[in-house]
mmCIF file of C-alpha atoms in Angstrom:
data_model
loop_
_atom_site.group_PDB
_atom_site.id
_atom_site.type_symbol
_atom_site.label_atom_id
_atom_site.label_comp_id
_atom_site.label_asym_id
_atom_site.label_seq_id
_atom_site.Cartn_x
_atom_site.Cartn_y
_atom_site.Cartn_z
ATOM 1 C CA MET N 17 -2.150 14.720 12.098
ATOM 2 C CA GLU N 18 -1.758 13.430 8.548
ATOM 3 C CA LYS N 19 -2.885 9.900 7.672
ATOM 4 C CA THR N 20 -2.180 7.664 4.724
ATOM 5 C CA LEU N 21 -3.112 4.209 3.522
ATOM 6 C CA PHE N 22 -0.400 1.565 3.315
ATOM 7 C CA ILE N 23 -0.814 -1.959 1.954
ATOM 8 C CA CYS N 24 1.464 -4.977 2.189
ATOM 9 C CA LYS N 25 0.304 -6.727 -0.966
ATOM 10 C CA PRO N 26 -0.308 -10.484 -1.355
ATOM 11 C CA ASP N 27 3.316 -11.138 -2.415
ATOM 12 C CA ALA N 28 4.588 -9.589 0.837
ATOM 13 C CA VAL N 29 2.218 -11.790 2.856
ATOM 14 C CA ARG N 30 3.129 -14.939 0.881
ATOM 15 C CA ARG N 31 6.835 -14.274 1.312
ATOM 16 C CA GLY N 32 6.553 -13.647 5.073
ATOM 17 C CA LEU N 33 7.847 -10.068 4.828
ATOM 18 C CA VAL N 34 5.045 -8.201 6.604
ATOM 19 C CA GLY N 35 6.871 -7.966 9.932
ATOM 20 C CA GLU N 36 10.033 -6.593 8.362
ATOM 21 C CA ILE N 37 8.094 -4.139 6.219
ATOM 22 C CA LEU N 38 5.971 -2.799 9.085
ATOM 23 C CA LYS N 39 9.072 -2.552 11.282
ATOM 24 C CA ARG N 40 10.636 -0.181 8.750
ATOM 25 C CA LEU N 41 7.663 2.168 9.171
ATOM 26 C CA GLU N 42 7.765 1.906 12.955
ATOM 27 C CA ASN N 43 11.534 2.471 13.002
ATOM 28 C CA LYS N 44 10.900 5.779 11.230
ATOM 29 C CA GLY N 45 8.521 6.799 14.035
ATOM 30 C CA LEU N 46 5.279 6.160 12.193
ATOM 31 C CA ARG N 47 2.272 4.626 13.957
ATOM 32 C CA PHE N 48 -0.644 2.443 12.872
ATOM 33 C CA LEU N 49 -4.131 3.760 13.625
ATOM 34 C CA GLU N 50 -5.718 0.706 12.013
ATOM 35 C CA LEU N 51 -4.180 -2.566 10.896
ATOM 36 C CA GLN N 52 -5.880 -5.616 9.420
ATOM 37 C CA GLN N 53 -5.136 -8.620 7.286
ATOM 38 C CA ARG N 54 -7.753 -9.559 4.728
ATOM 39 C CA THR N 55 -8.278 -10.356 1.078
ATOM 40 C CA ILE N 56 -9.308 -7.310 -0.932
ATOM 41 C CA SER N 57 -12.525 -7.932 -2.877
ATOM 42 C CA GLU N 58 -12.746 -7.461 -6.641
ATOM 43 C CA PRO N 59 -15.121 -4.458 -6.339
ATOM 44 C CA GLU N 60 -12.764 -2.816 -3.820
ATOM 45 C CA ALA N 61 -9.776 -3.485 -6.086
ATOM 46 C CA LYS N 62 -11.525 -1.988 -9.109
ATOM 47 C CA GLU N 63 -12.429 1.126 -7.138
ATOM 48 C CA HIS N 64 -8.931 1.344 -5.646
ATOM 49 C CA TYR N 65 -7.298 1.219 -9.091
ATOM 50 C CA VAL N 66 -10.000 3.238 -10.896
ATOM 51 C CA GLU N 67 -7.447 5.684 -12.351
ATOM 52 C CA HIS N 68 -5.928 2.749 -14.272
ATOM 53 C CA ALA N 69 -9.262 1.348 -15.550
ATOM 54 C CA ASP N 70 -8.528 2.210 -19.178
ATOM 55 C CA LYS N 71 -4.999 0.784 -19.169
ATOM 56 C CA ALA N 72 -3.968 -2.606 -20.532
ATOM 57 C CA PHE N 73 -2.608 -3.765 -17.172
ATOM 58 C CA PHE N 74 -5.798 -2.991 -15.165
ATOM 59 C CA ASP N 75 -7.117 -6.579 -15.108
ATOM 60 C CA ASP N 76 -3.696 -7.861 -14.000
ATOM 61 C CA LEU N 77 -3.603 -5.292 -11.164
ATOM 62 C CA VAL N 78 -7.030 -6.376 -9.945
ATOM 63 C CA ALA N 79 -6.196 -10.085 -10.243
ATOM 64 C CA PHE N 80 -2.959 -9.674 -8.314
ATOM 65 C CA ILE N 81 -4.258 -7.547 -5.424
ATOM 66 C CA THR N 82 -7.199 -9.958 -4.935
ATOM 67 C CA SER N 83 -5.049 -13.121 -5.215
ATOM 68 C CA GLY N 84 -4.591 -13.568 -1.466
ATOM 69 C CA PRO N 85 -4.497 -11.772 1.852
ATOM 70 C CA SER N 86 -3.005 -8.296 2.145
ATOM 71 C CA VAL N 87 -2.222 -6.294 5.264
ATOM 72 C CA LEU N 88 -3.893 -2.893 5.172
ATOM 73 C CA ALA N 89 -2.927 -0.078 7.505
ATOM 74 C CA VAL N 90 -3.772 3.527 8.218
ATOM 75 C CA VAL N 91 -0.444 5.138 9.039
ATOM 76 C CA THR N 92 0.124 8.403 10.880
ATOM 77 C CA GLY N 93 2.988 10.352 12.343
ATOM 78 C CA ASP N 94 4.717 13.708 12.409
ATOM 79 C CA GLY N 95 5.675 15.527 9.246
ATOM 80 C CA ASP N 96 4.702 14.742 5.664
ATOM 81 C CA VAL N 97 3.584 11.146 6.273
ATOM 82 C CA ILE N 98 2.774 10.460 2.616
ATOM 83 C CA LYS N 99 6.225 11.591 1.486
ATOM 84 C CA ILE N 100 7.921 9.656 4.297
ATOM 85 C CA VAL N 101 6.047 6.414 3.520
ATOM 86 C CA ARG N 102 6.706 6.718 -0.207
ATOM 87 C CA GLY N 103 10.391 7.280 0.499
ATOM 88 C CA ILE N 104 10.553 4.139 2.631
ATOM 89 C CA MET N 105 8.763 2.186 -0.129
ATOM 90 C CA GLY N 106 11.150 3.203 -2.918
ATOM 91 C CA ALA N 107 10.523 3.453 -6.644
ATOM 92 C CA THR N 108 7.673 1.396 -8.104
ATOM 93 C CA ASP N 109 10.135 -0.526 -10.287
ATOM 94 C CA PRO N 110 12.384 -2.544 -7.944
ATOM 95 C CA SER N 111 15.174 -2.592 -10.533
ATOM 96 C CA VAL N 112 15.664 1.148 -10.022
ATOM 97 C CA ALA N 113 14.594 1.428 -6.359
ATOM 98 C CA ASN N 114 17.360 2.604 -4.056
ATOM 99 C CA PRO N 115 19.004 0.171 -1.632
ATOM 100 C CA GLY N 116 17.588 0.699 1.842
ATOM 101 C CA THR N 117 14.020 1.018 0.560
ATOM 102 C CA ILE N 118 11.467 -1.784 0.817
ATOM 103 C CA ARG N 119 11.360 -2.332 -2.927
ATOM 104 C CA GLY N 120 15.090 -1.804 -3.386
ATOM 105 C CA ASP N 121 15.917 -4.434 -0.776
ATOM 106 C CA LEU N 122 13.075 -6.928 -1.079
ATOM 107 C CA ALA N 123 11.170 -6.728 -4.386
ATOM 108 C CA THR N 124 12.306 -8.077 -7.747
ATOM 109 C CA ILE N 125 9.592 -7.359 -10.327
ATOM 110 C CA VAL N 126 7.373 -4.328 -10.903
ATOM 111 C CA SER N 127 4.151 -6.350 -11.101
ATOM 112 C CA GLU N 128 4.753 -7.753 -7.592
ATOM 113 C CA ASN N 129 6.416 -4.889 -5.753
ATOM 114 C CA LEU N 130 5.247 -5.756 -2.225
ATOM 115 C CA VAL N 131 3.610 -2.500 -1.080
ATOM 116 C CA HIS N 132 1.239 0.333 -1.892
ATOM 117 C CA GLY N 133 1.143 3.783 -0.342
ATOM 118 C CA SER N 134 -1.182 6.649 -1.162
ATOM 119 C CA ASP N 135 0.443 9.195 -3.469
ATOM 120 C CA SER N 136 -1.458 12.304 -2.335
ATOM 121 C CA MET N 137 -3.705 13.570 0.428
ATOM 122 C CA THR N 138 -6.701 13.242 -1.906
ATOM 123 C CA ALA N 139 -5.809 9.622 -2.687
ATOM 124 C CA ALA N 140 -5.184 8.866 0.997
ATOM 125 C CA GLN N 141 -8.610 10.171 1.985
ATOM 126 C CA ARG N 142 -10.330 8.211 -0.808
ATOM 127 C CA GLU N 143 -8.418 4.985 -0.049
ATOM 128 C CA ILE N 144 -8.916 5.186 3.719
ATOM 129 C CA LYS N 145 -12.650 5.704 3.161
ATOM 130 C CA LEU N 146 -12.730 2.699 0.788
ATOM 131 C CA PHE N 147 -10.932 0.247 3.068
ATOM 132 C CA PHE N 148 -11.727 1.674 6.522
ATOM 133 C CA PRO N 149 -15.165 3.278 6.083
ATOM 134 C CA ASN N 150 -15.716 3.668 9.825
ATOM 135 C CA LEU N 151 -12.531 5.689 10.298
ATOM 136 C CA GLU N 152 -12.629 9.409 9.648
ATOM 137 C CA ALA N 153 -10.067 10.168 6.916
#
């Protein structure tokens, strides 16, 4: 069964939206194999966002994701779990995210867009290994 990494970022935790966000995944029939709240370390953040290391916004990404607790989850279910989760999340930019998606309904700015979901099976395996090293990806 396919697995993916899902993160409720620090803005979701600060705003008290974690329950609503996770409920949207559960309502779709997805399940959580692992779920934990913790603050992502700077080394983890830098490894997580390594593909953006040469971009101007890299330091801001790292600073934001390490700014407070996040809720990290390994999500599974039937079908193309990555595609399903990304559909529930909505477009990265909340101003163009469809109503009914997490970002379309709840986020307001692209730099604090509430959630992260792996964008490919390769990314999911790498991210699960990074944040849940004792769980087989």
